PDB file of C-alpha atoms in Angstrom:
ATOM      1  CA  MET A   1       0.000   0.000   0.000  1.00 52.00           C
ATOM      2  CA  SER A   2       2.824   2.397   0.893  1.00 50.00           C
ATOM      3  CA  LEU A   3       4.160   2.222  -2.686  1.00 49.00           C
ATOM      4  CA  PHE A   4       1.061   4.028  -3.985  1.00 48.00           C
ATOM      5  CA  LEU A   5       1.020   6.787  -1.357  1.00 53.00           C
ATOM      6  CA  THR A   6       2.869  10.073  -1.789  1.00 57.00           C
ATOM      7  CA  ASN A   7       1.509  12.034   1.183  1.00 70.00           C
ATOM      8  CA  TYR A   8       4.068  11.807   3.982  1.00 75.00           C
ATOM      9  CA  ILE A   9       1.402  11.808   6.735  1.00 79.00           C
ATOM     10  CA  HIS A  10      -0.255   8.740   5.193  1.00 81.00           C
ATOM     11  CA  LEU A  11       3.139   7.097   4.840  1.00 82.00           C
ATOM     12  CA  TRP A  12       3.925   7.883   8.473  1.00 85.00           C
ATOM     13  CA  ILE A  13       0.664   6.216   9.610  1.00 86.00           C
ATOM     14  CA  ILE A  14       1.417   3.090   7.521  1.00 88.00           C
ATOM     15  CA  MET A  15       4.957   3.063   8.924  1.00 88.00           C
ATOM     16  CA  GLU A  16       3.668   3.152  12.509  1.00 88.00           C
ATOM     17  CA  ILE A  17       1.182   0.344  11.834  1.00 90.00           C
ATOM     18  CA  ASN A  18       4.044  -1.720  10.415  1.00 89.00           C
ATOM     19  CA  THR A  19       6.203  -0.940  13.464  1.00 90.00           C
ATOM     20  CA  LEU A  20       3.429  -1.913  15.891  1.00 91.00           C
ATOM     21  CA  PHE A  21       2.939  -5.149  13.966  1.00 91.00           C
ATOM     22  CA  LEU A  22       6.664  -5.913  14.218  1.00 91.00           C
ATOM     23  CA  ILE A  23       6.750  -5.104  17.949  1.00 91.00           C
ATOM     24  CA  SER A  24       3.801  -7.472  18.457  1.00 90.00           C
ATOM     25  CA  LEU A  25       5.677 -10.244  16.636  1.00 90.00           C
ATOM     26  CA  MET A  26       8.813  -9.539  18.668  1.00 90.00           C
ATOM     27  CA  SER A  27       6.883  -9.760  21.939  1.00 88.00           C
ATOM     28  CA  MET A  28       5.390 -13.106  20.865  1.00 88.00           C
ATOM     29  CA  TYR A  29       8.443 -14.799  19.339  1.00 84.00           C
ATOM     30  CA  SER A  30      11.417 -13.150  21.030  1.00 78.00           C
ATOM     31  CA  LYS A  31      12.415 -14.419  24.474  1.00 77.00           C
ATOM     32  CA  ASN A  32      14.405 -11.274  25.219  1.00 81.00           C
ATOM     33  CA  PHE A  33      12.100  -8.538  26.526  1.00 86.00           C
ATOM     34  CA  LYS A  34      14.974  -6.039  26.716  1.00 87.00           C
ATOM     35  CA  SER A  35      15.498  -6.116  22.921  1.00 87.00           C
ATOM     36  CA  THR A  36      11.797  -5.562  22.258  1.00 90.00           C
ATOM     37  CA  PHE A  37      11.683  -2.698  24.743  1.00 91.00           C
ATOM     38  CA  ASN A  38      14.819  -1.047  23.297  1.00 91.00           C
ATOM     39  CA  PHE A  39      13.401  -1.315  19.783  1.00 92.00           C
ATOM     40  CA  PHE A  40      10.114   0.215  20.981  1.00 92.00           C
ATOM     41  CA  ILE A  41      11.930   3.152  22.640  1.00 93.00           C
ATOM     42  CA  ILE A  42      14.126   3.882  19.595  1.00 93.00           C
ATOM     43  CA  GLN A  43      11.226   3.717  17.148  1.00 92.00           C
ATOM     44  CA  SER A  44       8.940   5.775  19.407  1.00 92.00           C
ATOM     45  CA  ILE A  45      11.490   8.571  19.857  1.00 92.00           C
ATOM     46  CA  SER A  46      12.332   8.724  16.151  1.00 92.00           C
ATOM     47  CA  SER A  47       8.650   8.610  15.114  1.00 91.00           C
ATOM     48  CA  LEU A  48       7.646  11.401  17.503  1.00 92.00           C
ATOM     49  CA  MET A  49      10.542  13.578  16.365  1.00 91.00           C
ATOM     50  CA  LEU A  50       9.687  12.831  12.738  1.00 89.00           C
ATOM     51  CA  ILE A  51       6.001  13.796  13.009  1.00 88.00           C
ATOM     52  CA  MET A  52       6.957  16.947  14.930  1.00 88.00           C
ATOM     53  CA  LEU A  53       9.392  17.984  12.181  1.00 86.00           C
ATOM     54  CA  MET A  54       6.781  17.179   9.539  1.00 81.00           C
ATOM     55  CA  MET A  55       4.295  19.541  11.163  1.00 82.00           C
ATOM     56  CA  ILE A  56       6.707  22.493  11.230  1.00 80.00           C
ATOM     57  CA  LYS A  57       8.341  21.837   7.867  1.00 73.00           C
ATOM     58  CA  ASN A  58       6.441  24.593   6.017  1.00 68.00           C
ATOM     59  CA  ASN A  59       7.977  27.250   8.262  1.00 71.00           C
ATOM     60  CA  PHE A  60      11.517  25.875   8.502  1.00 66.00           C
ATOM     61  CA  TYR A  61      12.040  23.800   5.347  1.00 65.00           C
ATOM     62  CA  SER A  62      14.737  26.130   3.973  1.00 67.00           C
ATOM     63  CA  HIS A  63      16.656  26.194   7.269  1.00 76.00           C
ATOM     64  CA  THR A  64      19.789  24.054   7.341  1.00 78.00           C
ATOM     65  CA  ILE A  65      19.330  23.011  10.980  1.00 83.00           C
ATOM     66  CA  PHE A  66      15.840  21.692  10.170  1.00 82.00           C
ATOM     67  CA  ASN A  67      17.157  19.540   7.315  1.00 83.00           C
ATOM     68  CA  VAL A  68      20.074  18.271   9.405  1.00 86.00           C
ATOM     69  CA  SER A  69      17.688  17.312  12.231  1.00 87.00           C
ATOM     70  CA  LEU A  70      15.398  15.548   9.763  1.00 87.00           C
ATOM     71  CA  ILE A  71      18.284  13.551   8.270  1.00 88.00           C
ATOM     72  CA  LEU A  72      19.493  12.464  11.724  1.00 91.00           C
ATOM     73  CA  VAL A  73      15.971  11.369  12.716  1.00 91.00           C
ATOM     74  CA  PHE A  74      15.648   9.285   9.535  1.00 90.00           C
ATOM     75  CA  PHE A  75      19.070   7.731  10.085  1.00 92.00           C
ATOM     76  CA  LEU A  76      18.190   6.926  13.711  1.00 91.00           C
ATOM     77  CA  LYS A  77      15.046   5.140  12.536  1.00 92.00           C
ATOM     78  CA  LEU A  78      16.937   3.229   9.831  1.00 91.00           C
ATOM     79  CA  GLY A  79      19.970   2.394  11.998  1.00 90.00           C
ATOM     80  CA  ILE A  80      22.492   4.152   9.757  1.00 89.00           C
ATOM     81  CA  PHE A  81      25.681   5.920  10.876  1.00 86.00           C
ATOM     82  CA  PRO A  82      25.998   7.528  13.395  1.00 86.00           C
ATOM     83  CA  PHE A  83      23.176   5.369  14.848  1.00 89.00           C
ATOM     84  CA  PHE A  84      24.401   2.015  13.532  1.00 87.00           C
ATOM     85  CA  PHE A  85      24.846   0.452  16.997  1.00 88.00           C
ATOM     86  CA  TRP A  86      21.263  -0.641  17.752  1.00 91.00           C
ATOM     87  CA  PRO A  87      20.258  -3.007  14.857  1.00 91.00           C
ATOM     88  CA  PRO A  88      22.871  -5.760  15.592  1.00 91.00           C
ATOM     89  CA  LEU A  89      22.127  -5.679  19.339  1.00 90.00           C
ATOM     90  CA  ILE A  90      18.412  -6.178  18.709  1.00 92.00           C
ATOM     91  CA  ASN A  91      18.724  -8.657  15.825  1.00 90.00           C
ATOM     92  CA  MET A  92      20.961 -10.928  17.910  1.00 89.00           C
ATOM     93  CA  ASN A  93      17.891 -11.884  19.970  1.00 88.00           C
ATOM     94  CA  LEU A  94      15.423 -12.293  17.087  1.00 90.00           C
ATOM     95  CA  ASN A  95      14.616 -15.284  14.918  1.00 90.00           C
ATOM     96  CA  TRP A  96      15.441 -15.217  11.211  1.00 92.00           C
ATOM     97  CA  MET A  97      11.969 -14.256   9.985  1.00 91.00           C
ATOM     98  CA  LEU A  98      11.887 -11.223  12.273  1.00 92.00           C
ATOM     99  CA  ILE A  99      15.368 -10.283  11.041  1.00 92.00           C
ATOM    100  CA  PHE A 100      14.014 -10.501   7.492  1.00 92.00           C
ATOM    101  CA  ILE A 101      11.187  -8.057   8.339  1.00 91.00           C
ATOM    102  CA  MET A 102      13.643  -5.736  10.111  1.00 91.00           C
ATOM    103  CA  SER A 103      15.948  -5.739   7.063  1.00 90.00           C
ATOM    104  CA  THR A 104      13.295  -5.212   4.370  1.00 89.00           C
ATOM    105  CA  SER A 105       9.741  -3.974   4.993  1.00 87.00           C
ATOM    106  CA  GLN A 106      10.745  -2.050   8.129  1.00 89.00           C
ATOM    107  CA  LYS A 107      13.216  -0.052   5.998  1.00 90.00           C
ATOM    108  CA  LEU A 108      11.033   0.573   2.935  1.00 89.00           C
ATOM    109  CA  ILE A 109       8.501   3.089   4.285  1.00 88.00           C
ATOM    110  CA  PRO A 110      11.079   5.350   6.033  1.00 90.00           C
ATOM    111  CA  LEU A 111      13.009   5.409   2.746  1.00 90.00           C
ATOM    112  CA  LEU A 112       9.857   6.446   0.862  1.00 87.00           C
ATOM    113  CA  ILE A 113       9.225   9.269   3.352  1.00 86.00           C
ATOM    114  CA  PHE A 114      12.893  10.231   3.053  1.00 86.00           C
ATOM    115  CA  ASN A 115      12.487  10.426  -0.718  1.00 84.00           C
ATOM    116  CA  THR A 116       9.346  12.576  -0.345  1.00 80.00           C
ATOM    117  CA  PHE A 117      11.337  15.164   1.609  1.00 79.00           C
ATOM    118  CA  PHE A 118      14.657  15.105  -0.201  1.00 74.00           C
ATOM    119  CA  ASN A 119      13.844  14.363  -3.855  1.00 70.00           C
ATOM    120  CA  GLN A 120      14.312  18.052  -4.709  1.00 60.00           C
ATOM    121  CA  ILE A 121      17.221  19.063  -2.538  1.00 62.00           C
ATOM    122  CA  SER A 122      18.472  22.512  -3.476  1.00 67.00           C
ATOM    123  CA  ASN A 123      21.023  22.904  -0.687  1.00 73.00           C
ATOM    124  CA  PRO A 124      24.309  21.206  -1.730  1.00 76.00           C
ATOM    125  CA  ASN A 125      25.509  21.037   1.896  1.00 80.00           C
ATOM    126  CA  ILE A 126      22.542  18.831   2.817  1.00 82.00           C
ATOM    127  CA  MET A 127      23.258  16.568  -0.148  1.00 81.00           C
ATOM    128  CA  TYR A 128      26.923  16.287   0.893  1.00 83.00           C
ATOM    129  CA  MET A 129      25.868  15.419   4.428  1.00 86.00           C
ATOM    130  CA  ILE A 130      23.580  12.599   3.236  1.00 86.00           C
ATOM    131  CA  ILE A 131      26.314  11.255   0.956  1.00 85.00           C
ATOM    132  CA  SER A 132      29.015  11.482   3.663  1.00 87.00           C
ATOM    133  CA  LEU A 133      26.899   9.698   6.278  1.00 89.00           C
ATOM    134  CA  SER A 134      25.906   7.000   3.776  1.00 87.00           C
ATOM    135  CA  ILE A 135      29.537   6.355   2.795  1.00 89.00           C
ATOM    136  CA  SER A 136      30.545   6.264   6.483  1.00 90.00           C
ATOM    137  CA  SER A 137      27.743   3.799   7.197  1.00 90.00           C
ATOM    138  CA  SER A 138      28.828   1.557   4.324  1.00 88.00           C
ATOM    139  CA  LEU A 139      32.475   1.668   5.438  1.00 90.00           C
ATOM    140  CA  ILE A 140      31.778   0.963   9.126  1.00 90.00           C
ATOM    141  CA  SER A 141      29.392  -1.914   8.364  1.00 88.00           C
ATOM    142  CA  THR A 142      32.098  -3.459   6.161  1.00 87.00           C
ATOM    143  CA  ILE A 143      34.746  -3.084   8.883  1.00 88.00           C
ATOM    144  CA  MET A 144      32.421  -4.545  11.533  1.00 87.00           C
ATOM    145  CA  ASN A 145      31.773  -7.607   9.369  1.00 84.00           C
ATOM    146  CA  TYR A 146      35.423  -8.665   9.302  1.00 79.00           C
ATOM    147  CA  ASN A 147      36.229 -11.469  11.756  1.00 77.00           C
ATOM    148  CA  GLU A 148      32.517 -11.723  12.589  1.00 81.00           C
ATOM    149  CA  THR A 149      31.262 -15.309  12.858  1.00 81.00           C
ATOM    150  CA  ASN A 150      27.652 -14.750  13.915  1.00 86.00           C
ATOM    151  CA  PHE A 151      25.394 -14.808  10.852  1.00 86.00           C
ATOM    152  CA  LYS A 152      22.736 -12.621  12.449  1.00 89.00           C
ATOM    153  CA  LYS A 153      25.284  -9.845  12.882  1.00 89.00           C
ATOM    154  CA  ILE A 154      26.742 -10.463   9.419  1.00 88.00           C
ATOM    155  CA  LEU A 155      23.377 -10.068   7.688  1.00 89.00           C
ATOM    156  CA  THR A 156      22.514  -7.060   9.865  1.00 91.00           C
ATOM    157  CA  TYR A 157      25.708  -5.245   8.864  1.00 90.00           C
ATOM    158  CA  SER A 158      25.131  -6.386   5.281  1.00 88.00           C
ATOM    159  CA  SER A 159      21.654  -4.846   5.432  1.00 90.00           C
ATOM    160  CA  THR A 160      23.186  -1.563   6.642  1.00 90.00           C
ATOM    161  CA  ASN A 161      25.628  -1.662   3.739  1.00 88.00           C
ATOM    162  CA  HIS A 162      22.847  -2.232   1.209  1.00 88.00           C
ATOM    163  CA  LEU A 163      20.825   0.518   2.850  1.00 91.00           C
ATOM    164  CA  SER A 164      23.633   2.974   2.068  1.00 88.00           C
ATOM    165  CA  TRP A 165      23.454   1.965  -1.592  1.00 87.00           C
ATOM    166  CA  MET A 166      19.656   2.247  -1.562  1.00 88.00           C
ATOM    167  CA  ILE A 167      19.854   5.833  -0.278  1.00 88.00           C
ATOM    168  CA  PHE A 168      22.317   6.726  -3.032  1.00 83.00           C
ATOM    169  CA  ILE A 169      20.183   5.105  -5.710  1.00 84.00           C
ATOM    170  CA  LEU A 170      17.001   6.676  -4.313  1.00 86.00           C
ATOM    171  CA  ILE A 171      18.518  10.166  -4.520  1.00 82.00           C
ATOM    172  CA  PHE A 172      19.346   9.796  -8.214  1.00 79.00           C
ATOM    173  CA  ASP A 173      16.786   7.319  -9.625  1.00 80.00           C
ATOM    174  CA  SER A 174      13.735   6.118  -7.658  1.00 82.00           C
ATOM    175  CA  SER A 175      12.647   3.516 -10.254  1.00 82.00           C
ATOM    176  CA  MET A 176      16.059   1.835 -10.038  1.00 84.00           C
ATOM    177  CA  PHE A 177      15.757   1.906  -6.252  1.00 87.00           C
ATOM    178  CA  PHE A 178      12.563  -0.190  -6.356  1.00 88.00           C
ATOM    179  CA  LEU A 179      14.205  -2.738  -8.640  1.00 86.00           C
ATOM    180  CA  TYR A 180      17.241  -2.970  -6.346  1.00 87.00           C
ATOM    181  CA  PHE A 181      15.038  -3.245  -3.252  1.00 90.00           C
ATOM    182  CA  PHE A 182      12.888  -6.067  -4.626  1.00 89.00           C
ATOM    183  CA  ILE A 183      15.919  -8.084  -5.756  1.00 86.00           C
ATOM    184  CA  TYR A 184      17.385  -7.657  -2.269  1.00 88.00           C
ATOM    185  CA  PHE A 185      13.979  -8.525  -0.749  1.00 90.00           C
ATOM    186  CA  PHE A 186      13.696 -11.862  -2.563  1.00 87.00           C
ATOM    187  CA  SER A 187      17.341 -12.770  -1.954  1.00 85.00           C
ATOM    188  CA  MET A 188      16.927 -12.104   1.761  1.00 88.00           C
ATOM    189  CA  ILE A 189      13.724 -14.108   2.079  1.00 89.00           C
ATOM    190  CA  PHE A 190      15.434 -17.219   0.652  1.00 86.00           C
ATOM    191  CA  LEU A 191      18.425 -16.802   2.971  1.00 86.00           C
ATOM    192  CA  CYS A 192      16.311 -16.222   6.076  1.00 90.00           C
ATOM    193  CA  LEU A 193      13.933 -19.106   5.316  1.00 89.00           C
ATOM    194  CA  ILE A 194      16.836 -21.545   4.942  1.00 85.00           C
ATOM    195  CA  PHE A 195      18.690 -20.219   8.008  1.00 87.00           C
ATOM    196  CA  ASN A 196      15.486 -20.371  10.037  1.00 88.00           C
ATOM    197  CA  LYS A 197      14.694 -23.942   8.959  1.00 85.00           C
ATOM    198  CA  PHE A 198      18.182 -25.309   9.690  1.00 83.00           C
ATOM    199  CA  LYS A 199      18.917 -23.080  12.729  1.00 84.00           C
ATOM    200  CA  ILE A 200      22.005 -21.515  11.161  1.00 84.00           C
ATOM    201  CA  ASN A 201      23.613 -18.947  13.471  1.00 85.00           C
ATOM    202  CA  SER A 202      27.360 -19.223  12.847  1.00 81.00           C
ATOM    203  CA  PHE A 203      29.947 -20.441  10.326  1.00 75.00           C
ATOM    204  CA  PHE A 204      30.198 -23.723  12.208  1.00 77.00           C
ATOM    205  CA  ASP A 205      26.503 -24.406  11.535  1.00 77.00           C
ATOM    206  CA  LEU A 206      27.183 -24.307   7.781  1.00 74.00           C
ATOM    207  CA  MET A 207      28.780 -27.733   8.128  1.00 72.00           C
ATOM    208  CA  LYS A 208      25.266 -29.156   8.475  1.00 69.00           C
ATOM    209  CA  PHE A 209      24.805 -28.713   4.733  1.00 66.00           C
ATOM    210  CA  GLN A 210      28.032 -30.597   4.067  1.00 62.00           C
ATOM    211  CA  PHE A 211      27.504 -33.538   6.403  1.00 62.00           C
ATOM    212  CA  PHE A 212      23.926 -34.123   5.281  1.00 60.00           C
ATOM    213  CA  ASN A 213      24.802 -33.567   1.623  1.00 60.00           C
ATOM    214  CA  TYR A 214      22.337 -30.743   0.943  1.00 64.00           C
ATOM    215  CA  ASN A 215      23.873 -29.838  -2.401  1.00 68.00           C
ATOM    216  CA  LYS A 216      20.797 -28.046  -3.737  1.00 74.00           C
ATOM    217  CA  ILE A 217      20.574 -25.863  -0.650  1.00 75.00           C
ATOM    218  CA  ASN A 218      24.292 -25.125  -0.959  1.00 76.00           C
ATOM    219  CA  PHE A 219      23.711 -23.971  -4.509  1.00 78.00           C
ATOM    220  CA  ILE A 220      20.706 -21.774  -3.586  1.00 79.00           C
ATOM    221  CA  LEU A 221      22.584 -20.178  -0.686  1.00 81.00           C
ATOM    222  CA  SER A 222      25.686 -19.550  -2.789  1.00 80.00           C
ATOM    223  CA  LEU A 223      23.576 -18.030  -5.562  1.00 81.00           C
ATOM    224  CA  ASN A 224      21.792 -15.712  -3.137  1.00 82.00           C
ATOM    225  CA  PHE A 225      25.060 -14.555  -1.603  1.00 83.00           C
ATOM    226  CA  LEU A 226      26.420 -13.855  -5.085  1.00 82.00           C
ATOM    227  CA  ILE A 227      23.320 -11.806  -5.932  1.00 81.00           C
ATOM    228  CA  ILE A 228      23.566  -9.811  -2.694  1.00 83.00           C
ATOM    229  CA  SER A 229      27.304  -9.260  -3.239  1.00 81.00           C
ATOM    230  CA  ALA A 230      26.524  -7.686  -6.658  1.00 78.00           C
ATOM    231  CA  LEU A 231      29.066  -9.816  -8.472  1.00 75.00           C
ATOM    232  CA  PRO A 232      28.888  -9.675 -12.295  1.00 72.00           C
ATOM    233  CA  PRO A 233      26.852 -10.690 -14.239  1.00 71.00           C
ATOM    234  CA  PHE A 234      23.979 -10.499 -11.713  1.00 74.00           C
ATOM    235  CA  LEU A 235      21.322  -7.805 -11.980  1.00 76.00           C
ATOM    236  CA  THR A 236      22.358  -6.135  -8.704  1.00 79.00           C
ATOM    237  CA  PHE A 237      25.744  -5.491 -10.311  1.00 79.00           C
ATOM    238  CA  MET A 238      24.104  -3.843 -13.339  1.00 79.00           C
ATOM    239  CA  ILE A 239      21.976  -1.644 -11.068  1.00 80.00           C
ATOM    240  CA  LYS A 240      25.095  -0.494  -9.205  1.00 80.00           C
ATOM    241  CA  ILE A 241      26.824   0.195 -12.523  1.00 80.00           C
ATOM    242  CA  ASN A 242      23.935   2.373 -13.706  1.00 79.00           C
ATOM    243  CA  SER A 243      23.804   4.100 -10.321  1.00 78.00           C
ATOM    244  CA  MET A 244      27.509   4.889 -10.530  1.00 78.00           C
ATOM    245  CA  LYS A 245      27.018   6.221 -14.054  1.00 79.00           C
ATOM    246  CA  ILE A 246      24.264   8.555 -12.817  1.00 77.00           C
ATOM    247  CA  MET A 247      26.413   9.628  -9.833  1.00 76.00           C
ATOM    248  CA  ILE A 248      29.352  10.473 -12.095  1.00 77.00           C
ATOM    249  CA  GLU A 249      27.060  12.424 -14.430  1.00 77.00           C
ATOM    250  CA  ASN A 250      25.924  14.406 -11.370  1.00 72.00           C
ATOM    251  CA  TYR A 251      29.547  15.165 -10.412  1.00 63.00           C
ATOM    252  CA  ALA A 252      29.593  12.706  -7.495  1.00 71.00           C
ATOM    253  CA  LEU A 253      32.829  11.077  -8.694  1.00 76.00           C
ATOM    254  CA  PHE A 254      34.430  10.794  -5.240  1.00 81.00           C
ATOM    255  CA  SER A 255      31.267   9.228  -3.785  1.00 80.00           C
ATOM    256  CA  SER A 256      31.098   6.748  -6.642  1.00 79.00           C
ATOM    257  CA  LEU A 257      34.760   5.783  -6.216  1.00 81.00           C
ATOM    258  CA  SER A 258      34.399   5.442  -2.422  1.00 84.00           C
ATOM    259  CA  LEU A 259      31.383   3.140  -2.679  1.00 83.00           C
ATOM    260  CA  THR A 260      33.118   1.077  -5.365  1.00 80.00           C
ATOM    261  CA  LEU A 261      36.197   0.494  -3.193  1.00 84.00           C
ATOM    262  CA  ILE A 262      34.025  -0.392  -0.197  1.00 85.00           C
ATOM    263  CA  SER A 263      32.048  -2.817  -2.394  1.00 82.00           C
ATOM    264  CA  ILE A 264      35.287  -4.599  -3.294  1.00 80.00           C
ATOM    265  CA  PHE A 265      35.997  -5.316   0.362  1.00 81.00           C
ATOM    266  CA  THR A 266      32.413  -6.369   1.085  1.00 83.00           C
ATOM    267  CA  LEU A 267      32.775  -8.848  -1.755  1.00 80.00           C
ATOM    268  CA  ILE A 268      35.699 -10.460   0.103  1.00 78.00           C
ATOM    269  CA  PHE A 269      33.626 -11.610   3.071  1.00 77.00           C
ATOM    270  CA  TYR A 270      30.750 -12.709   0.823  1.00 82.00           C
ATOM    271  CA  MET A 271      33.196 -14.865  -1.116  1.00 79.00           C
ATOM    272  CA  ASN A 272      34.584 -16.141   2.186  1.00 78.00           C
ATOM    273  CA  ILE A 273      31.082 -17.323   3.174  1.00 79.00           C
ATOM    274  CA  ILE A 274      30.605 -19.063  -0.185  1.00 79.00           C
ATOM    275  CA  VAL A 275      34.017 -20.749   0.079  1.00 77.00           C
ATOM    276  CA  LYS A 276      33.268 -22.025   3.599  1.00 74.00           C
ATOM    277  CA  LEU A 277      29.816 -23.131   2.500  1.00 74.00           C
ATOM    278  CA  ASN A 278      31.340 -25.317  -0.210  1.00 71.00           C
ATOM    279  CA  MET A 279      34.626 -26.142   1.505  1.00 67.00           C
ATOM    280  CA  LEU A 280      33.992 -29.849   2.038  1.00 57.00           C
ATOM    281  CA  ASN A 281      33.028 -30.388  -1.594  1.00 59.00           C
ATOM    282  CA  MET A 282      36.117 -28.472  -2.698  1.00 59.00           C
ATOM    283  CA  MET A 283      38.397 -30.512  -0.448  1.00 57.00           C
ATOM    284  CA  LYS A 284      37.140 -33.715  -2.053  1.00 53.00           C
ATOM    285  CA  THR A 285      38.817 -32.744  -5.321  1.00 52.00           C
ATOM    286  CA  LYS A 286      42.437 -33.643  -6.064  1.00 46.00           C
ATOM    287  CA  TYR A 287      43.311 -30.002  -6.580  1.00 46.00           C
ATOM    288  CA  PHE A 288      42.415 -28.971  -3.034  1.00 45.00           C
ATOM    289  CA  HIS A 289      44.046 -32.046  -1.524  1.00 45.00           C
ATOM    290  CA  SER A 290      47.315 -30.983  -3.100  1.00 45.00           C
ATOM    291  CA  PHE A 291      46.862 -27.309  -2.257  1.00 44.00           C
ATOM    292  CA  LYS A 292      46.971 -26.055   1.339  1.00 46.00           C
ATOM    293  CA  PHE A 293      43.564 -24.544   1.697  1.00 47.00           C
ATOM    294  CA  ASN A 294      44.162 -21.952   4.413  1.00 49.00           C
ATOM    295  CA  ILE A 295      42.939 -18.527   5.438  1.00 48.00           C
ATOM    296  CA  LYS A 296      45.589 -16.716   3.433  1.00 49.00           C
ATOM    297  CA  PHE A 297      44.473 -18.473   0.252  1.00 52.00           C
ATOM    298  CA  ASN A 298      40.827 -17.597   1.009  1.00 52.00           C
ATOM    299  CA  PHE A 299      41.726 -13.941   1.400  1.00 52.00           C
ATOM    300  CA  PHE A 300      43.895 -13.587  -1.705  1.00 55.00           C
ATOM    301  CA  SER A 301      41.530 -15.565  -3.930  1.00 54.00           C
ATOM    302  CA  SER A 302      38.631 -13.374  -2.798  1.00 53.00           C
ATOM    303  CA  LEU A 303      40.723 -10.259  -3.352  1.00 55.00           C
ATOM    304  CA  LEU A 304      41.634 -11.428  -6.868  1.00 58.00           C
ATOM    305  CA  ILE A 305      37.971 -12.011  -7.725  1.00 56.00           C
ATOM    306  CA  SER A 306      37.133  -8.564  -6.336  1.00 54.00           C
ATOM    307  CA  PHE A 307      39.685  -6.757  -8.509  1.00 56.00           C
ATOM    308  CA  LEU A 308      38.706  -8.782 -11.578  1.00 57.00           C
ATOM    309  CA  SER A 309      35.116  -7.717 -10.937  1.00 56.00           C
ATOM    310  CA  LEU A 310      36.238  -4.092 -10.662  1.00 56.00           C
ATOM    311  CA  PHE A 311      38.136  -4.383 -13.958  1.00 57.00           C
ATOM    312  CA  PHE A 312      35.059  -5.894 -15.611  1.00 56.00           C
ATOM    313  CA  MET A 313      32.892  -3.120 -14.150  1.00 54.00           C
ATOM    314  CA  PHE A 314      34.990  -0.265 -15.551  1.00 54.00           C
ATOM    315  CA  SER A 315      35.336  -2.017 -18.919  1.00 57.00           C
ATOM    316  CA  LEU A 316      31.573  -2.265 -19.105  1.00 53.00           C
ATOM    317  CA  PHE A 317      31.176   1.325 -17.966  1.00 51.00           C
ATOM    318  CA  ASN A 318      33.492   2.542 -20.744  1.00 54.00           C
ATOM    319  CA  SER A 319      31.566   0.533 -23.332  1.00 52.00           C
ATOM    320  CA  ILE A 320      28.280   2.113 -22.140  1.00 48.00           C
ATOM    321  CA  ASN A 321      29.741   5.560 -22.644  1.00 52.00           C
TER     322      ASN A 321
END
């Protein structure tokens, strides 16, 4: 319903109904009352501040401090830098289906309201602030994912990273944003359904797929991680390419370069997950018996794939131009 609404008050009401629905599910299915209460407090504060700013926007819309306050309220609600600390703490105590809702539908309506306010930004300082905070959020979520073994935290930080891209894409092309969001939505639902069914919470739990010979599930999981990682030739990669093209055309070259470099390093830990997911099958081959399959090899092979992807990306970008 929210996709067909443009009035921000209507969107705010739908957003609050969705939040109340999620809090109800959390109270029923989450054993940790503290997480539910913290989520309720954060969402209540951000929603009250948001509706207050909405009501005074006609008088203060051109004021920089109003726009800065509005951006910070949106980023608090979404869990983006500098308010990136609360989503992993809450998601740690949720089941996978609640994490799926937190990562998808709970983010969509605030992004639509955000677009309603900032689709015609005339102040370049406000635009630079949004871009800087989004890049910082993407960078920090990537750093936090390294050496992380808990899959709930990994997918939460991954969601934050994708959210940064969604904000960038939404600023420049809203139709491309919806395409990106729905691809991410369907990839996440497959991952969360499988993780929920097999009680996957850490890298060690991935061995269940190897010992019980779930080759089809291995393939589906690997494919979904590749789609989320935006590796060529998947559609998420093409969307990012077009987004970068639009950013460069709008003189956001530094932003485009920063997000590209961050995406290379996010690709490393996605490839690390895929390698560990298929490790036992790989070790059955003669090649991996003769080769010492260690952490250093994982890192450098992932890095090689990342830079090859970057080379392919710029080759394609030059051909488009």
